[in-house]
XYZ file of N, CA, C and O in Angstrom:
824
model
N 138.361 -41.831 71.706
C 137.883 -41.055 70.627
C 137.553 -41.650 69.064
O 137.888 -42.862 68.809
N 136.567 -41.081 68.676
C 135.855 -41.933 67.724
C 136.973 -41.799 66.407
O 137.506 -41.380 66.111
N 136.382 -43.531 65.831
C 137.701 -43.371 64.902
C 136.750 -43.429 63.458
O 135.740 -44.469 63.705
N 136.995 -42.756 62.560
C 136.583 -42.783 61.140
C 137.210 -43.429 59.743
O 138.660 -43.574 60.384
N 136.651 -44.016 59.185
C 137.324 -44.855 57.725
C 137.331 -43.376 56.765
O 135.689 -43.584 56.247
N 138.049 -43.159 56.406
C 138.159 -42.188 55.090
C 138.761 -42.810 53.690
O 139.861 -43.171 54.029
N 137.932 -42.947 52.584
C 138.129 -43.843 51.751
C 137.801 -42.936 50.108
O 136.932 -41.968 50.232
N 138.825 -43.230 49.451
C 138.976 -42.164 48.065
C 139.152 -43.287 46.828
O 140.046 -44.107 46.884
N 138.594 -43.180 45.718
C 138.707 -43.712 44.779
C 139.515 -43.127 43.617
O 139.023 -42.195 43.477
N 140.563 -43.329 43.119
C 141.323 -42.713 42.237
C 141.536 -43.160 40.739
O 141.398 -44.350 40.952
N 141.157 -42.510 39.850
C 141.278 -43.087 38.227
C 143.232 -42.930 37.953
O 143.681 -43.689 37.219
N 143.721 -42.221 38.656
C 144.832 -41.838 38.845
C 145.589 -42.270 39.800
O 145.445 -42.066 40.962
N 146.545 -43.685 39.476
C 147.538 -44.104 40.335
C 148.427 -42.861 41.033
O 148.595 -42.870 42.433
N 149.014 -42.114 40.443
C 150.024 -41.046 40.927
C 149.098 -40.020 42.112
O 150.055 -39.901 42.952
N 147.940 -39.924 41.803
C 147.321 -38.882 42.359
C 146.846 -39.892 43.298
O 147.125 -38.990 45.095
N 146.566 -41.122 43.633
C 146.326 -41.846 45.088
C 147.531 -42.123 45.793
O 147.595 -41.808 47.053
N 148.843 -42.082 45.100
C 150.030 -42.391 45.723
C 150.387 -40.961 46.941
O 150.766 -40.987 48.094
N 150.245 -39.686 45.872
C 150.127 -38.469 46.818
C 149.355 -38.070 47.921
O 149.671 -37.944 48.829
N 147.957 -39.020 47.829
C 147.061 -38.834 48.722
C 147.926 -39.660 50.281
O 147.789 -39.269 51.137
N 148.507 -41.043 49.898
C 148.979 -41.349 50.834
C 149.805 -40.902 51.556
O 150.288 -40.496 52.515
N 150.578 -40.269 50.473
C 152.204 -39.519 51.145
C 151.496 -38.325 52.260
O 152.063 -38.058 53.287
N 150.616 -37.444 51.645
C 149.866 -36.300 52.242
C 149.448 -36.909 53.900
O 149.545 -36.148 54.697
N 148.549 -37.967 53.509
C 148.473 -38.548 54.619
C 149.092 -38.688 56.083
O 148.822 -38.589 57.000
N 150.021 -39.388 55.502
C 150.906 -39.995 56.480
C 151.656 -38.601 57.051
O 152.203 -38.793 58.441
N 151.621 -37.708 56.095
C 152.702 -36.409 56.240
C 151.719 -35.737 57.531
O 152.448 -35.009 58.433
N 150.686 -35.810 57.462
C 150.081 -34.863 58.692
C 149.669 -35.622 60.114
O 149.041 -35.484 61.113
N 150.529 -36.791 60.078
C 150.569 -37.559 61.403
C 149.823 -38.811 61.558
O 149.918 -39.945 62.712
N 148.944 -39.766 60.378
C 148.311 -40.769 60.332
C 149.374 -42.030 59.965
O 150.087 -42.146 58.911
N 149.590 -42.783 61.165
C 150.121 -43.824 61.549
C 149.999 -44.937 59.765
O 148.974 -44.895 59.391
N 151.297 -45.276 59.327
C 151.622 -45.927 58.322
C 150.523 -47.395 58.567
O 150.005 -47.917 57.413
N 150.432 -48.149 59.357
C 149.499 -49.141 59.635
C 148.058 -48.850 59.742
O 147.025 -49.685 59.438
N 147.560 -47.597 59.569
C 145.970 -46.714 59.256
C 145.835 -46.902 57.949
O 145.008 -45.947 57.789
N 146.723 -46.687 57.176
C 146.657 -46.149 55.606
C 146.548 -47.403 54.563
O 147.758 -48.482 55.130
N 145.931 -47.510 53.612
C 146.073 -48.687 52.889
C 145.623 -48.010 51.251
O 145.061 -47.264 50.771
N 146.249 -49.037 50.349
C 145.841 -48.528 49.228
C 146.138 -50.237 48.202
O 146.782 -51.247 48.746
N 145.098 -50.032 47.375
C 145.037 -51.347 46.587
C 144.781 -50.603 45.076
O 143.632 -49.789 44.833
N 145.448 -51.135 43.962
C 145.261 -50.382 43.125
C 145.375 -51.627 41.541
O 146.351 -52.757 41.856
N 144.693 -51.710 40.875
C 144.466 -52.222 39.641
C 146.006 -52.923 39.041
O 146.949 -51.358 38.819
N 146.663 -53.680 38.612
C 147.883 -53.990 38.220
C 147.874 -54.762 37.404
O 148.676 -55.701 36.560
N 146.465 -55.034 36.077
C 146.462 -55.960 35.013
C 147.062 -55.676 34.317
O 147.848 -56.852 33.807
N 147.798 -54.163 33.875
C 148.724 -54.235 32.631
C 150.334 -53.977 33.511
O 151.108 -53.732 32.511
N 150.672 -54.619 34.448
C 151.954 -54.756 34.993
C 152.416 -53.272 35.134
O 153.678 -53.052 35.068
N 151.565 -52.417 35.541
C 152.242 -50.829 34.913
C 152.897 -50.703 36.554
O 154.062 -49.531 36.349
N 152.701 -51.262 37.619
C 153.264 -50.752 38.911
C 153.925 -51.624 39.628
O 153.457 -52.465 40.363
N 155.124 -51.863 39.563
C 155.989 -52.657 39.911
C 156.984 -51.874 40.922
O 157.733 -51.066 40.442
N 157.080 -52.203 42.245
C 157.875 -51.427 43.141
C 159.214 -52.090 43.230
O 159.279 -52.943 42.770
N 160.147 -51.487 43.368
C 161.358 -51.683 43.498
C 161.631 -53.054 44.728
O 160.980 -53.309 45.648
N 162.739 -53.625 44.608
C 162.961 -54.461 45.330
C 162.900 -54.450 46.908
O 162.738 -53.019 47.429
N 163.002 -55.100 47.738
C 162.892 -54.901 49.260
C 161.508 -54.487 49.772
O 161.548 -53.281 50.179
N 161.076 -55.505 50.148
C 159.714 -54.873 51.107
C 159.929 -55.084 52.350
O 160.395 -55.874 52.619
N 158.827 -54.419 52.901
C 158.408 -54.308 54.456
C 157.082 -55.489 54.759
O 157.124 -55.678 55.718
N 156.876 -56.036 53.257
C 155.617 -56.650 53.821
C 155.870 -57.908 54.377
O 156.981 -58.724 54.174
N 155.594 -58.502 55.424
C 155.827 -59.771 56.232
C 155.534 -60.920 55.349
O 154.611 -60.786 54.578
N 155.997 -62.233 55.747
C 155.526 -63.494 54.995
C 154.364 -63.766 55.272
O 153.658 -64.322 54.013
N 153.535 -63.279 56.214
C 152.141 -63.736 56.061
C 151.210 -62.637 55.286
O 149.902 -63.404 54.611
N 151.720 -61.715 54.410
C 150.785 -60.807 53.662
C 150.484 -61.441 52.519
O 149.529 -61.012 52.072
N 151.305 -62.438 52.225
C 150.958 -63.325 50.757
C 150.289 -64.683 50.918
O 149.887 -64.829 49.727
N 149.768 -64.989 52.144
C 149.516 -66.207 52.321
C 148.079 -66.440 51.684
O 147.364 -65.605 51.700
N 148.151 -67.258 50.559
C 147.112 -67.579 50.055
C 146.263 -66.707 49.373
O 145.168 -66.943 48.633
N 146.750 -65.809 48.821
C 146.318 -64.744 47.947
C 146.610 -64.841 46.417
O 146.465 -63.552 45.664
N 147.236 -65.888 45.772
C 147.826 -65.606 44.390
C 149.101 -64.865 44.535
O 148.729 -64.211 43.250
N 149.944 -64.880 45.105
C 150.518 -63.753 44.920
C 151.960 -63.880 43.866
O 152.485 -65.182 44.075
N 152.015 -63.286 42.951
C 152.753 -63.542 41.957
C 154.812 -63.104 42.708
O 155.615 -63.728 42.737
N 154.731 -61.999 43.820
C 155.957 -61.637 43.968
C 155.503 -60.733 45.286
O 154.241 -60.028 44.996
N 156.410 -60.439 46.041
C 156.109 -59.664 47.055
C 157.179 -58.501 47.287
O 158.132 -58.983 47.159
N 157.180 -57.247 46.842
C 158.109 -56.174 46.255
C 157.619 -55.099 47.165
O 156.606 -55.143 47.954
N 158.499 -53.827 47.517
C 157.894 -52.953 48.056
C 159.031 -51.549 47.809
O 159.982 -52.083 47.326
N 159.032 -50.656 48.194
C 159.679 -49.628 47.967
C 159.044 -47.925 48.565
O 157.800 -48.170 49.013
N 159.967 -47.214 48.599
C 159.449 -45.885 49.230
C 159.243 -45.759 50.604
O 159.979 -46.618 51.429
N 158.659 -45.132 51.430
C 158.042 -45.195 52.643
C 157.081 -45.068 53.391
O 155.934 -45.039 52.424
N 156.380 -45.363 54.341
C 155.211 -45.119 54.972
C 154.686 -46.678 54.696
O 155.367 -47.749 54.167
N 153.397 -46.717 54.341
C 152.509 -47.629 54.004
C 153.074 -48.148 52.421
O 152.989 -49.406 51.968
N 153.353 -47.230 51.525
C 153.888 -47.345 50.026
C 155.067 -48.434 50.325
O 155.347 -49.324 49.445
N 156.131 -48.869 51.423
C 157.309 -49.325 51.633
C 156.685 -50.928 51.510
O 157.395 -52.013 51.409
N 155.380 -50.904 52.294
C 154.930 -52.623 52.207
C 154.078 -53.007 50.736
O 153.565 -54.068 50.991
N 154.694 -52.498 49.427
C 153.511 -52.870 48.430
C 154.009 -54.148 48.065
O 154.742 -54.272 48.222
N 152.911 -55.043 47.859
C 153.080 -56.157 47.165
C 152.027 -56.333 46.079
O 151.416 -55.586 45.769
N 152.398 -57.633 45.560
C 151.513 -58.191 44.156
C 150.655 -58.972 44.455
O 151.000 -60.370 45.116
N 149.426 -59.127 44.687
C 148.463 -59.995 44.862
C 147.314 -60.193 43.834
O 147.108 -59.367 42.793
N 146.575 -61.152 43.840
C 145.545 -61.281 42.937
C 144.289 -61.779 43.602
O 143.826 -62.140 44.545
N 142.964 -61.100 43.172
C 141.846 -60.934 43.733
C 140.811 -61.175 42.782
O 141.158 -60.716 41.507
N 140.226 -62.336 43.183
C 139.187 -62.776 42.171
C 138.221 -61.363 41.788
O 137.623 -60.818 42.514
N 137.744 -62.079 40.375
C 137.340 -60.827 39.744
C 137.697 -59.501 39.310
O 137.193 -58.435 38.768
N 138.754 -59.058 39.989
C 139.796 -58.082 39.781
C 140.857 -58.222 39.023
O 141.305 -57.788 38.026
N 141.380 -59.452 39.542
C 143.236 -60.039 38.992
C 143.808 -59.157 39.760
O 143.752 -58.801 41.048
N 145.229 -59.099 38.998
C 146.366 -58.511 40.001
C 146.565 -57.430 40.416
O 145.684 -56.103 39.733
N 146.358 -57.199 41.478
C 146.898 -55.745 42.335
C 148.086 -55.421 42.723
O 148.844 -56.010 43.080
N 148.338 -54.010 42.948
C 149.706 -53.678 43.560
C 148.942 -53.058 45.431
O 147.638 -52.348 45.069
N 149.179 -53.746 46.375
C 148.378 -53.412 47.503
C 149.376 -53.317 48.771
O 150.048 -54.267 48.913
N 149.092 -52.673 49.787
C 149.521 -52.287 51.171
C 148.737 -52.032 52.159
O 147.688 -51.017 51.832
N 148.690 -52.406 53.282
C 148.083 -51.921 54.431
C 146.988 -52.738 55.022
O 146.831 -53.913 54.798
N 146.235 -51.976 55.931
C 145.546 -53.021 56.497
C 144.428 -53.523 55.978
O 144.042 -54.477 56.138
N 143.831 -52.785 54.887
C 142.617 -53.119 54.235
C 142.999 -54.464 53.565
O 142.534 -55.778 53.576
N 144.183 -54.535 52.765
C 144.229 -55.752 51.942
C 144.668 -56.762 53.379
O 144.640 -58.187 52.942
N 145.689 -56.471 54.337
C 145.985 -57.540 54.891
C 144.631 -58.272 55.596
O 144.774 -59.810 56.044
N 143.777 -57.639 55.950
C 142.208 -58.211 55.990
C 141.979 -59.125 55.272
O 141.427 -60.471 55.803
N 141.669 -58.753 53.831
C 141.392 -59.157 52.708
C 142.060 -60.506 52.727
O 141.823 -61.937 52.661
N 143.258 -60.568 52.601
C 144.129 -61.670 52.414
C 143.747 -62.715 53.740
O 143.773 -64.040 53.889
N 143.801 -62.420 55.092
C 143.430 -63.294 55.934
C 141.820 -64.164 55.612
O 141.806 -65.425 56.162
N 141.138 -63.381 54.968
C 140.025 -63.965 54.337
C 139.961 -64.717 53.535
O 139.605 -65.701 53.637
N 141.257 -64.864 52.854
C 141.478 -65.456 51.850
C 141.894 -66.707 52.203
O 141.794 -68.152 51.912
N 142.710 -66.648 53.428
C 143.732 -67.749 53.774
C 142.158 -68.613 54.513
O 142.421 -69.959 54.715
N 141.552 -68.131 55.172
C 140.556 -68.611 55.907
C 139.311 -69.085 55.081
O 138.672 -70.303 55.426
N 139.153 -68.603 54.165
C 137.892 -68.941 53.457
C 137.823 -69.457 51.812
O 136.983 -69.285 51.386
N 139.185 -69.709 51.034
C 139.362 -70.159 50.293
C 139.441 -68.552 49.193
O 139.842 -67.475 49.473
N 139.438 -68.931 48.015
C 140.220 -67.693 46.890
C 138.582 -66.649 47.036
O 139.540 -65.689 46.542
N 137.771 -67.000 47.334
C 136.442 -66.180 47.119
C 136.550 -65.314 47.923
O 135.958 -63.934 48.049
N 137.271 -65.550 49.215
C 137.450 -64.587 50.441
C 137.675 -63.132 49.937
O 137.800 -62.224 51.025
N 138.899 -63.232 49.097
C 139.441 -61.880 48.863
C 138.603 -60.710 48.938
O 138.749 -59.357 49.391
N 137.784 -60.948 47.888
C 136.965 -59.771 47.860
C 135.867 -59.736 49.023
O 135.584 -58.390 49.303
N 135.292 -60.514 49.464
C 134.430 -60.497 50.709
C 135.394 -60.303 51.673
O 134.509 -58.949 52.515
N 136.893 -60.139 52.153
C 137.450 -59.339 52.786
C 137.329 -57.981 52.784
O 137.539 -57.375 53.609
N 137.672 -57.346 51.455
C 137.703 -56.193 51.055
C 136.382 -55.344 51.216
O 136.270 -54.381 52.171
N 135.322 -55.793 50.947
C 134.063 -55.383 51.095
C 133.402 -55.466 52.498
O 133.222 -54.359 53.180
N 133.876 -56.736 53.242
C 133.573 -56.731 54.620
C 134.431 -55.710 55.604
O 134.054 -55.069 56.312
N 135.694 -55.492 55.251
C 136.556 -54.562 55.846
C 136.165 -53.239 55.844
O 136.126 -52.413 56.949
N 135.686 -52.945 54.781
C 135.184 -51.356 54.340
C 133.904 -51.305 55.009
O 133.535 -50.473 55.539
N 132.773 -52.185 55.109
C 131.361 -51.784 55.840
C 131.618 -52.338 57.395
O 131.099 -51.080 57.772
N 132.487 -52.950 57.588
C 132.867 -53.035 59.235
C 133.483 -51.872 59.582
O 133.149 -51.513 61.073
N 134.114 -50.938 58.679
C 134.969 -49.719 59.149
C 133.659 -48.471 59.098
O 134.093 -47.249 59.184
N 132.840 -48.673 58.884
C 131.560 -47.641 58.018
C 131.534 -47.195 56.883
O 130.616 -46.620 56.842
N 132.198 -47.900 55.808
C 131.696 -47.321 54.645
C 130.182 -48.263 54.427
O 130.165 -49.417 54.758
N 129.350 -47.776 53.510
C 128.081 -48.179 53.059
C 128.392 -49.684 52.297
O 129.578 -49.062 51.516
N 127.418 -50.460 52.254
C 127.601 -51.497 51.528
C 127.808 -51.269 50.015
O 128.428 -51.889 49.149
N 126.785 -50.139 49.542
C 126.413 -49.410 48.206
C 127.876 -49.163 47.785
O 128.532 -49.357 46.675
N 128.553 -48.336 48.864
C 129.585 -47.693 48.265
C 131.188 -48.813 48.079
O 132.183 -48.887 47.319
N 131.080 -49.539 49.189
C 132.181 -50.661 49.136
C 132.073 -51.582 47.684
O 133.131 -51.988 47.091
N 130.951 -51.597 47.369
C 131.070 -52.430 46.052
C 131.313 -51.540 44.515
O 132.034 -51.939 44.048
N 130.827 -50.320 44.929
C 131.275 -49.562 43.888
C 132.767 -49.384 44.086
O 133.778 -49.242 43.138
N 133.592 -49.052 45.142
C 134.852 -49.176 45.535
C 135.335 -50.638 44.865
O 136.526 -50.100 43.998
N 135.034 -51.840 44.998
C 135.923 -53.000 44.562
C 135.794 -52.779 43.158
O 136.672 -53.145 42.457
N 134.373 -52.476 42.481
C 134.275 -52.341 41.153
C 135.156 -51.462 40.361
O 135.816 -51.751 39.396
N 135.538 -50.375 40.910
C 136.344 -49.450 40.410
C 137.864 -49.797 40.360
O 138.248 -49.360 39.500
N 138.704 -50.598 41.687
C 139.527 -51.288 41.356
C 139.722 -52.210 40.400
O 140.549 -52.139 39.618
N 138.527 -53.198 40.272
C 138.422 -54.135 38.905
C 138.659 -53.354 37.489
O 139.104 -53.658 36.739
N 137.908 -52.073 37.614
C 138.277 -50.998 36.174
C 139.209 -50.225 36.077
O 139.444 -48.775 35.215
N 140.129 -50.735 36.790
C 141.493 -49.907 36.728
C 142.169 -48.916 37.350
O 142.862 -48.254 37.335
N 140.950 -48.846 38.312
C 141.415 -47.514 39.702
C 142.030 -47.935 40.930
O 142.624 -49.072 40.614
N 142.387 -46.657 41.878
C 143.180 -47.214 43.074
C 142.458 -46.726 44.143
O 141.757 -45.670 44.102
N 142.401 -47.599 45.406
C 141.456 -47.292 46.562
C 142.569 -46.979 47.282
O 143.579 -47.764 47.649
N 142.157 -45.828 48.203
C 143.084 -45.554 49.208
C 142.262 -45.076 50.669
O 141.040 -44.975 50.625
N 142.524 -45.935 51.568
C 141.511 -45.839 52.811
C 142.518 -45.396 54.158
O 143.705 -45.821 54.111
N 141.987 -44.680 54.986
C 142.594 -44.292 56.292
C 141.661 -44.545 57.405
O 140.399 -44.005 57.160
N 142.267 -45.121 58.506
C 141.383 -45.219 59.435
C 141.889 -43.810 60.451
O 143.190 -43.888 60.959
N 141.392 -42.727 60.875
C 141.625 -41.650 61.570
C 140.661 -41.058 62.718
O 139.541 -41.454 62.586
N 141.380 -40.629 63.440
C 140.481 -40.216 64.676
C 139.584 -38.785 64.277
O 140.285 -38.414 62.945
N 138.536 -38.795 64.700
C 137.985 -37.937 63.988
C 138.491 -36.035 64.164
O 137.968 -35.445 63.073
N 139.390 -35.822 64.762
C 139.702 -34.429 64.761
C 140.711 -34.450 63.681
O 141.311 -33.334 63.057
N 141.127 -35.592 62.746
C 142.098 -35.603 61.481
C 141.109 -35.916 60.157
O 141.510 -35.682 59.295
N 139.899 -36.102 60.273
C 139.164 -36.786 59.468
C 138.867 -35.559 58.249
O 139.144 -35.991 57.022
N 138.364 -34.249 58.860
C 138.111 -33.278 57.704
C 139.822 -32.892 57.274
O 139.407 -32.802 55.604
N 141.005 -33.041 57.530
C 142.063 -32.872 56.782
C 142.314 -34.202 56.209
O 142.440 -33.618 54.879
N 141.775 -35.001 56.283
C 142.116 -36.522 55.403
C 141.223 -36.315 54.171
O 141.341 -36.268 52.907
N 139.867 -35.900 54.383
C 138.717 -35.783 53.411
C 139.469 -34.545 52.196
O 139.399 -34.946 51.449
N 139.865 -33.543 52.890
C 140.593 -32.297 51.907
C 141.657 -33.112 51.426
O 141.598 -32.375 49.975
N 142.489 -33.837 51.686
C 144.048 -34.306 50.896
C 143.191 -35.212 49.997
O 143.467 -34.960 48.202
N 142.216 -36.183 50.138
C 141.608 -36.818 49.006
C 140.812 -36.217 47.945
O 141.074 -36.247 46.914
N 140.036 -34.905 48.475
C 139.768 -34.556 47.524
C 140.262 -33.305 46.551
O 140.391 -33.363 45.255
N 141.414 -33.028 47.393
C 142.482 -32.083 46.242
C 143.115 -32.628 45.268
O 143.743 -32.237 44.247
N 143.518 -33.966 45.346
C 144.001 -35.017 44.749
C 143.035 -35.837 43.928
O 143.473 -36.572 43.139
N 141.795 -35.514 43.523
C 140.947 -36.070 42.440
C 140.388 -37.177 43.076
O 140.160 -37.912 41.939
N 140.096 -37.604 44.345
C 139.359 -38.836 44.653
C 137.669 -38.570 43.923
O 137.351 -37.267 43.814
N 137.323 -39.640 43.601
C 136.144 -39.456 42.584
C 135.096 -39.791 43.456
O 134.839 -40.148 44.487
N 133.938 -39.159 42.903
C 132.439 -39.509 43.864
C 131.795 -40.330 43.831
O 131.348 -40.779 42.579
N 131.888 -41.496 44.836
C 130.922 -42.570 44.677
C 129.612 -42.875 44.199
O 129.733 -43.477 43.497
N 129.143 -41.892 44.669
C 128.019 -41.913 44.296
C 127.381 -41.807 42.851
O 126.544 -42.238 42.141
N 128.276 -40.402 42.329
C 128.240 -39.951 40.694
C 128.971 -41.405 39.985
O 128.252 -41.864 38.935
N 129.915 -42.254 40.575
C 130.471 -43.449 39.724
C 129.690 -44.378 39.659
O 129.303 -45.068 38.591
N 129.082 -45.079 40.763
C 128.055 -45.657 41.052
C 126.829 -45.542 39.958
O 126.559 -46.329 39.367
N 126.233 -44.018 39.981
C 125.032 -44.341 38.639
C 125.847 -44.384 37.397
O 125.072 -45.024 36.732
N 126.998 -44.101 37.200
C 127.621 -44.307 35.865
C 127.620 -45.403 35.628
O 127.366 -46.110 34.487
N 128.332 -46.425 36.436
C 128.223 -47.654 36.447
C 126.532 -48.728 36.160
O 126.780 -49.266 35.123
N 125.766 -47.650 37.006
C 124.498 -48.328 37.135
C 123.553 -48.319 35.457
O 123.057 -49.027 35.296
N 123.781 -46.914 35.195
C 123.438 -46.650 33.757
C 123.623 -47.535 32.975
O 123.169 -47.597 31.674
N 125.025 -48.310 32.594
C 125.629 -49.150 31.926
C 124.967 -50.349 32.182
O 125.612 -51.674 31.127
N 124.141 -50.662 33.237
C 123.538 -51.988 33.272
C 124.274 -52.844 34.537
O 123.916 -54.018 34.845
N 125.403 -52.102 35.315
C 125.941 -52.791 36.416
C 124.931 -52.702 37.661
O 124.455 -51.843 37.915
N 125.415 -53.610 38.301
C 124.140 -53.916 39.451
C 125.226 -53.919 40.936
O 125.200 -53.074 41.655
N 125.897 -55.064 41.169
C 126.980 -55.170 42.308
C 128.325 -55.567 41.483
O 128.296 -56.598 40.520
N 129.364 -55.785 42.364
C 130.701 -56.097 42.089
C 130.530 -57.780 42.043
O 129.992 -58.153 43.054
N 131.181 -58.407 41.019
C 130.953 -59.754 40.706
C 132.320 -60.371 40.944
O 133.375 -60.226 40.008
N 132.256 -61.433 41.934
C 133.551 -62.025 42.321
C 133.735 -62.998 41.311
O 135.155 -63.135 40.761
N 133.055 -63.455 40.752
C 133.277 -64.595 39.430
C 133.084 -63.938 38.156
O 133.641 -64.624 37.332
N 133.114 -62.656 37.805
C 133.742 -62.079 36.578
C 134.745 -62.017 36.079
O 135.701 -62.143 37.040
N 134.975 -62.096 34.957
C 136.606 -62.033 34.652
C 136.759 -60.923 34.671
O 136.172 -59.762 34.376
N 138.205 -60.660 34.921
C 138.905 -59.465 35.188
C 139.086 -58.234 33.603
O 138.944 -59.185 32.661
N 139.060 -57.305 33.631
C 139.264 -56.356 32.662
C 140.218 -56.996 31.881
O 141.376 -57.189 32.501
N 140.577 -56.740 30.776
C 141.731 -57.019 29.870
C 142.364 -55.525 29.886
O 141.646 -54.704 30.188
N 143.583 -55.378 29.273
C 144.075 -53.997 29.167
C 143.455 -53.278 28.368
O 143.314 -52.292 28.467
N 142.854 -53.936 27.073
C 142.096 -52.785 26.126
C 141.127 -52.617 27.073
O 140.518 -51.381 26.609
N 140.235 -53.353 27.477
C 138.824 -52.745 28.393
C 139.279 -51.642 29.288
O 138.731 -50.512 29.333
N 140.619 -51.864 30.026
C 141.011 -50.993 30.698
C 141.328 -49.509 29.935
O 140.807 -48.535 30.606
N 141.576 -49.698 28.928
C 142.173 -48.465 28.408
C 140.722 -47.671 27.611
O 140.418 -46.516 27.916
N 139.841 -48.274 27.753
C 138.617 -47.925 27.046
C 137.848 -46.775 28.220
O 137.505 -46.225 28.090
N 137.861 -47.917 29.518
C 137.326 -47.304 30.872
C 137.894 -46.071 31.092
O 137.027 -45.216 31.796
N 139.307 -45.928 30.940
C 140.018 -44.795 31.402
C 139.488 -43.873 30.734
O 139.143 -42.438 30.634
N 139.589 -43.973 29.241
C 139.159 -42.593 28.314
C 137.655 -42.248 28.536
O 137.508 -40.983 28.303
N 136.698 -43.111 28.817
C 135.258 -42.783 29.440
C 135.555 -42.204 30.754
O 134.964 -41.046 31.115
N 136.377 -42.372 31.771
C 136.231 -41.490 32.792
C 136.828 -40.453 33.103
O 136.752 -39.138 33.758
N 137.764 -39.999 31.690
C 138.596 -38.664 31.536
C 137.206 -37.651 31.486
O 137.671 -36.553 31.821
N 136.082 -38.227 31.033
C 134.890 -37.003 30.724
C 134.196 -37.103 32.042
O 133.151 -36.233 32.180
N 134.236 -37.764 33.258
C 133.614 -37.780 34.570
C 134.241 -36.731 35.587
O 135.469 -36.275 35.163
N 133.318 -36.204 36.199
C 134.315 -35.216 37.344
C 134.670 -35.880 38.512
O 133.982 -36.562 39.292
N 135.907 -35.945 38.869
C 136.760 -36.257 39.489
C 136.899 -35.645 40.899
O 137.722 -35.466 41.683
N 135.576 -35.556 41.743
C 135.518 -35.021 42.798
C 135.071 -35.849 43.951
O 133.560 -36.325 43.600
N 135.355 -35.543 45.043
C 135.020 -36.731 46.288
C 133.451 -35.764 46.952
O 133.674 -34.770 46.850
């Protein structure tokens, strides 16, 4: 059966987490779900006791590996991605990115995320928008699912207010953005607050 990667970018971390829980509740395995969230402000610190293995942190500039909850959320760890800064992350997407870091140096983390998305069927344009969205304080949820579950996962993401990447990309480009730049400085907490205020006026529909 054909496997698809369904992806949602969220301005609200709680809505992203809710999507992860609902996706797993319909039978998608935790190993097929991933979450990556900006943690510039140290807002999202999971409880102790992580299920993330020791290799999950290799070469990724990890400050700590923490975790809590169930399913994919139990493997949450803290990583640093060039151009993005600190993130809270778990799942197959970040595992691939970390592998790229270990094999290709610090810049590999970004290439790993974008490369993982594009190799799973996400367009290069949207992959760059998603990476930029994380940089600007967002949370990315990805799920690898069989075709018969794809519509249900898309509806879960839509109902939890995943943004439309085409609209968000247009907003970024209207302000002069072109592509995600791993060499760019991560946003400051003040810049993130300003970005969130701007996003409140945008339509959060996938």
